[in-house]
mmCIF file of C-alpha atoms in Angstrom:
data_model
loop_
_atom_site.group_PDB
_atom_site.id
_atom_site.type_symbol
_atom_site.label_atom_id
_atom_site.label_comp_id
_atom_site.label_asym_id
_atom_site.label_seq_id
_atom_site.Cartn_x
_atom_site.Cartn_y
_atom_site.Cartn_z
ATOM 1 C CA MET A 12 -69.259 107.214 -73.203
ATOM 2 C CA ARG A 13 -69.991 106.997 -69.490
ATOM 3 C CA SER A 14 -67.532 108.351 -66.969
ATOM 4 C CA ALA A 15 -67.796 105.202 -64.833
ATOM 5 C CA PRO A 16 -68.748 101.615 -65.620
ATOM 6 C CA PRO A 17 -72.268 100.372 -64.925
ATOM 7 C CA VAL A 18 -72.859 98.762 -61.548
ATOM 8 C CA LEU A 19 -74.473 95.333 -61.400
ATOM 9 C CA LEU A 20 -76.940 95.550 -58.510
ATOM 10 C CA LEU A 21 -78.121 92.133 -57.293
ATOM 11 C CA ILE A 22 -81.152 92.333 -55.010
ATOM 12 C CA ASP A 23 -82.303 89.669 -52.537
ATOM 13 C CA PHE A 24 -81.000 86.525 -54.200
ATOM 14 C CA GLN A 25 -81.537 84.712 -50.910
ATOM 15 C CA GLN A 26 -82.296 81.099 -50.078
ATOM 16 C CA GLY A 27 -85.430 82.135 -48.211
ATOM 17 C CA PHE A 28 -87.207 82.736 -51.506
ATOM 18 C CA ASP A 29 -87.105 78.984 -52.091
ATOM 19 C CA ASP A 30 -89.531 78.536 -49.186
ATOM 20 C CA PRO A 31 -92.899 77.197 -50.416
ATOM 21 C CA ARG A 32 -94.747 79.853 -48.383
ATOM 22 C CA TRP A 33 -94.209 82.331 -51.231
ATOM 23 C CA GLY A 34 -96.299 80.249 -53.642
ATOM 24 C CA THR A 35 -95.854 79.751 -57.360
ATOM 25 C CA ARG A 36 -93.013 81.621 -58.987
ATOM 26 C CA ASN A 37 -92.277 82.640 -62.553
ATOM 27 C CA ASN A 38 -88.928 82.623 -64.343
ATOM 28 C CA PRO A 39 -86.993 79.746 -62.792
ATOM 29 C CA ASP A 40 -83.954 80.915 -64.813
ATOM 30 C CA ALA A 41 -83.628 84.293 -63.057
ATOM 31 C CA GLU A 42 -80.712 83.156 -60.887
ATOM 32 C CA THR A 43 -78.925 81.515 -63.818
ATOM 33 C CA ASN A 44 -79.229 84.690 -65.885
ATOM 34 C CA ALA A 45 -78.084 86.867 -62.979
ATOM 35 C CA ALA A 46 -75.123 84.530 -62.401
ATOM 36 C CA GLN A 47 -74.135 84.903 -66.075
ATOM 37 C CA LEU A 48 -74.098 88.677 -65.671
ATOM 38 C CA LEU A 49 -72.211 88.402 -62.394
ATOM 39 C CA SER A 50 -69.536 86.312 -64.111
ATOM 40 C CA ILE A 51 -69.208 88.843 -66.937
ATOM 41 C CA TRP A 52 -69.008 91.783 -64.523
ATOM 42 C CA ARG A 53 -66.301 90.028 -62.550
ATOM 43 C CA GLU A 54 -64.328 89.091 -65.683
ATOM 44 C CA ARG A 55 -64.461 92.719 -66.837
ATOM 45 C CA GLU A 56 -63.633 93.970 -63.329
ATOM 46 C CA ARG A 57 -66.779 96.047 -63.164
ATOM 47 C CA PRO A 58 -68.467 97.048 -59.917
ATOM 48 C CA VAL A 59 -70.875 94.582 -58.328
ATOM 49 C CA VAL A 60 -73.115 95.356 -55.367
ATOM 50 C CA HIS A 61 -75.163 92.832 -53.389
ATOM 51 C CA VAL A 62 -78.275 93.730 -51.427
ATOM 52 C CA ARG A 63 -80.137 91.396 -49.122
ATOM 53 C CA HIS A 64 -83.237 91.671 -47.046
ATOM 54 C CA SER A 65 -83.142 91.291 -43.282
ATOM 55 C CA SER A 66 -86.769 90.846 -42.337
ATOM 56 C CA THR A 67 -88.083 92.128 -39.033
ATOM 57 C CA GLU A 68 -90.929 89.577 -39.137
ATOM 58 C CA PRO A 69 -90.301 86.872 -36.516
ATOM 59 C CA ASP A 70 -91.323 83.951 -38.757
ATOM 60 C CA SER A 71 -89.788 85.189 -42.031
ATOM 61 C CA PRO A 72 -87.329 82.927 -43.856
ATOM 62 C CA LEU A 73 -85.453 86.148 -44.716
ATOM 63 C CA ARG A 74 -84.778 87.003 -41.070
ATOM 64 C CA LYS A 75 -81.133 87.217 -40.013
ATOM 65 C CA GLY A 76 -80.179 84.012 -38.242
ATOM 66 C CA GLN A 77 -82.456 81.889 -40.435
ATOM 67 C CA SER A 78 -80.947 79.727 -43.192
ATOM 68 C CA GLY A 79 -83.036 81.637 -45.738
ATOM 69 C CA PHE A 80 -81.100 84.828 -44.975
ATOM 70 C CA GLN A 81 -78.101 83.323 -46.812
ATOM 71 C CA TYR A 82 -77.378 84.119 -50.447
ATOM 72 C CA LYS A 83 -78.076 81.592 -53.148
ATOM 73 C CA SER A 84 -74.781 79.828 -53.825
ATOM 74 C CA ALA A 85 -74.150 81.096 -57.368
ATOM 75 C CA LEU A 86 -74.752 84.696 -56.298
ATOM 76 C CA CYS A 87 -72.658 85.093 -53.152
ATOM 77 C CA PRO A 88 -70.515 88.214 -52.818
ATOM 78 C CA GLU A 89 -66.769 87.996 -53.135
ATOM 79 C CA ALA A 90 -64.603 89.730 -50.531
ATOM 80 C CA ASP A 91 -64.206 92.940 -52.555
ATOM 81 C CA GLU A 92 -67.911 93.258 -53.463
ATOM 82 C CA PRO A 93 -69.926 95.452 -51.109
ATOM 83 C CA GLU A 94 -73.087 94.245 -49.468
ATOM 84 C CA PHE A 95 -75.924 96.405 -48.214
ATOM 85 C CA VAL A 96 -78.544 94.970 -45.876
ATOM 86 C CA LYS A 97 -82.023 96.463 -45.966
ATOM 87 C CA ARG A 98 -85.093 96.058 -43.783
ATOM 88 C CA VAL A 99 -87.621 97.501 -46.251
ATOM 89 C CA ASN A 100 -88.315 97.083 -49.980
ATOM 90 C CA GLY A 101 -86.048 99.909 -51.160
ATOM 91 C CA ALA A 102 -82.291 99.353 -51.215
ATOM 92 C CA PHE A 103 -81.670 103.092 -50.771
ATOM 93 C CA ILE A 104 -83.407 103.347 -47.371
ATOM 94 C CA ASP A 105 -80.983 103.348 -44.405
ATOM 95 C CA THR A 106 -78.305 101.306 -46.205
ATOM 96 C CA GLY A 107 -75.547 103.644 -47.378
ATOM 97 C CA LEU A 108 -75.974 102.428 -50.967
ATOM 98 C CA GLU A 109 -76.519 105.869 -52.460
ATOM 99 C CA GLN A 110 -73.506 107.346 -50.671
ATOM 100 C CA TRP A 111 -71.333 104.427 -51.844
ATOM 101 C CA LEU A 112 -72.437 104.951 -55.466
ATOM 102 C CA ARG A 113 -72.022 108.745 -55.361
ATOM 103 C CA GLU A 114 -68.546 108.598 -53.789
ATOM 104 C CA ARG A 115 -67.413 106.496 -56.765
ATOM 105 C CA ASN A 116 -69.290 108.547 -59.375
ATOM 106 C CA TYR A 117 -71.379 105.573 -60.501
ATOM 107 C CA GLU A 118 -74.343 106.737 -62.541
ATOM 108 C CA THR A 119 -75.688 103.579 -64.195
ATOM 109 C CA LEU A 120 -77.270 100.580 -62.507
ATOM 110 C CA VAL A 121 -78.097 97.200 -64.028
ATOM 111 C CA ILE A 122 -80.623 95.604 -61.670
ATOM 112 C CA CYS A 123 -81.433 91.916 -61.206
ATOM 113 C CA GLY A 124 -83.237 90.320 -58.297
ATOM 114 C CA LEU A 125 -86.214 89.147 -56.327
ATOM 115 C CA THR A 126 -88.993 90.073 -56.408
ATOM 116 C CA THR A 127 -89.878 92.026 -59.513
ATOM 117 C CA ASP A 128 -92.925 93.751 -58.052
ATOM 118 C CA HIS A 129 -91.509 94.486 -54.608
ATOM 119 C CA CYS A 130 -87.825 95.132 -53.935
ATOM 120 C CA VAL A 131 -86.703 95.318 -57.569
ATOM 121 C CA SER A 132 -89.484 97.756 -58.443
ATOM 122 C CA THR A 133 -89.060 99.917 -55.335
ATOM 123 C CA THR A 134 -85.283 100.121 -55.723
ATOM 124 C CA THR A 135 -85.595 100.903 -59.442
ATOM 125 C CA ARG A 136 -88.050 103.723 -58.844
ATOM 126 C CA MET A 137 -85.908 105.185 -56.083
ATOM 127 C CA ALA A 138 -82.763 104.958 -58.221
ATOM 128 C CA GLU A 139 -84.360 106.786 -61.130
ATOM 129 C CA ASN A 140 -85.799 109.406 -58.776
ATOM 130 C CA ARG A 141 -82.235 109.994 -57.532
ATOM 131 C CA GLY A 142 -80.946 110.583 -61.052
ATOM 132 C CA PHE A 143 -79.368 107.221 -61.851
ATOM 133 C CA GLU A 144 -79.689 105.644 -65.278
ATOM 134 C CA VAL A 145 -81.369 102.304 -64.627
ATOM 135 C CA TYR A 146 -81.651 99.058 -66.550
ATOM 136 C CA VAL A 147 -83.794 96.213 -65.239
ATOM 137 C CA VAL A 148 -82.937 92.780 -66.578
ATOM 138 C CA ALA A 149 -86.353 91.213 -67.176
ATOM 139 C CA ASP A 150 -85.224 87.601 -67.337
ATOM 140 C CA ALA A 151 -82.931 87.981 -64.300
ATOM 141 C CA THR A 152 -85.833 88.957 -62.050
ATOM 142 C CA ALA A 153 -88.798 86.936 -60.826
ATOM 143 C CA THR A 154 -91.849 87.088 -58.600
ATOM 144 C CA PHE A 155 -94.693 85.023 -57.172
ATOM 145 C CA ASP A 156 -98.442 84.732 -57.555
ATOM 146 C CA ARG A 157 -100.410 87.464 -55.783
ATOM 147 C CA THR A 158 -103.982 87.889 -54.624
ATOM 148 C CA LEU A 159 -106.151 90.905 -53.949
ATOM 149 C CA ASN A 160 -109.361 90.215 -52.110
ATOM 150 C CA ASP A 161 -110.449 86.987 -53.799
ATOM 151 C CA GLU A 162 -108.825 87.695 -57.158
ATOM 152 C CA HIS A 163 -105.757 85.673 -58.149
ATOM 153 C CA PHE A 164 -102.922 87.026 -60.326
ATOM 154 C CA ASP A 165 -100.424 84.490 -61.613
ATOM 155 C CA ALA A 166 -96.710 85.168 -61.327
ATOM 156 C CA PRO A 167 -96.019 85.690 -65.063
ATOM 157 C CA VAL A 168 -98.730 88.382 -65.212
ATOM 158 C CA VAL A 169 -97.500 90.060 -62.023
ATOM 159 C CA HIS A 170 -93.926 89.999 -63.380
ATOM 160 C CA ARG A 171 -94.830 91.483 -66.774
ATOM 161 C CA THR A 172 -97.090 94.092 -65.189
ATOM 162 C CA ALA A 173 -94.362 95.188 -62.775
ATOM 163 C CA LEU A 174 -91.894 95.489 -65.667
ATOM 164 C CA ALA A 175 -94.465 97.429 -67.719
ATOM 165 C CA HIS A 176 -94.851 99.911 -64.848
ATOM 166 C CA LEU A 177 -91.078 100.484 -64.800
ATOM 167 C CA SER A 178 -90.456 100.521 -68.544
ATOM 168 C CA ASP A 179 -89.505 103.826 -70.115
ATOM 169 C CA GLU A 180 -90.375 105.945 -67.090
ATOM 170 C CA PHE A 181 -88.150 104.489 -64.378
ATOM 171 C CA ALA A 182 -85.892 102.136 -66.331
ATOM 172 C CA THR A 183 -84.994 100.554 -69.595
ATOM 173 C CA VAL A 184 -86.171 96.951 -69.387
ATOM 174 C CA ILE A 185 -83.852 94.557 -71.223
ATOM 175 C CA PRO A 186 -83.024 90.843 -71.458
ATOM 176 C CA THR A 187 -79.819 89.286 -70.166
ATOM 177 C CA GLU A 188 -78.282 89.121 -73.646
ATOM 178 C CA LYS A 189 -78.615 92.879 -74.081
ATOM 179 C CA ALA A 190 -77.362 93.560 -70.535
ATOM 180 C CA LYS A 191 -74.143 91.712 -71.357
ATOM 181 C CA GLY A 192 -73.265 94.479 -73.816
ATOM 182 C CA ILE A 193 -73.909 97.530 -71.627
ATOM 183 C CA ASP A 194 -70.754 99.623 -71.346
#
């Protein structure tokens, strides 16, 4: 049995990701699944941490002061839930997140968020490298189409590939139903 409960870490569930500039997205149920987990964590009085991106790009919908900086309504923090604001892909860079977790002896993270191949992946890798036990909830994460040179990669492929890169080395990749039972 763990010495402390698992922390639900919600990454970048911000309105700015609804902007059409991002392109085609996979997993339209990611927010619904994350909200289910958030409700369970709150009912069980488990720790919840919110992370959001504050872009330094002048035209970004994720820039502070823009409407897209706001959380999606079903995933807003409550008063007693800490929030960490990041300016890069990794939630451990210049945020105080690691110190907050260590001071409370939290060792296990259950990660949901946007986007699978950027901030979720970077944060997951950094968490595992710091010795945390990490679970990534596959159906509570999502991403967008990507291109490299003139080659197109659709969002479902990018999503699955990002999860495959994390699986077994950096995290245990699980569905929402399994995440509900993590103690």
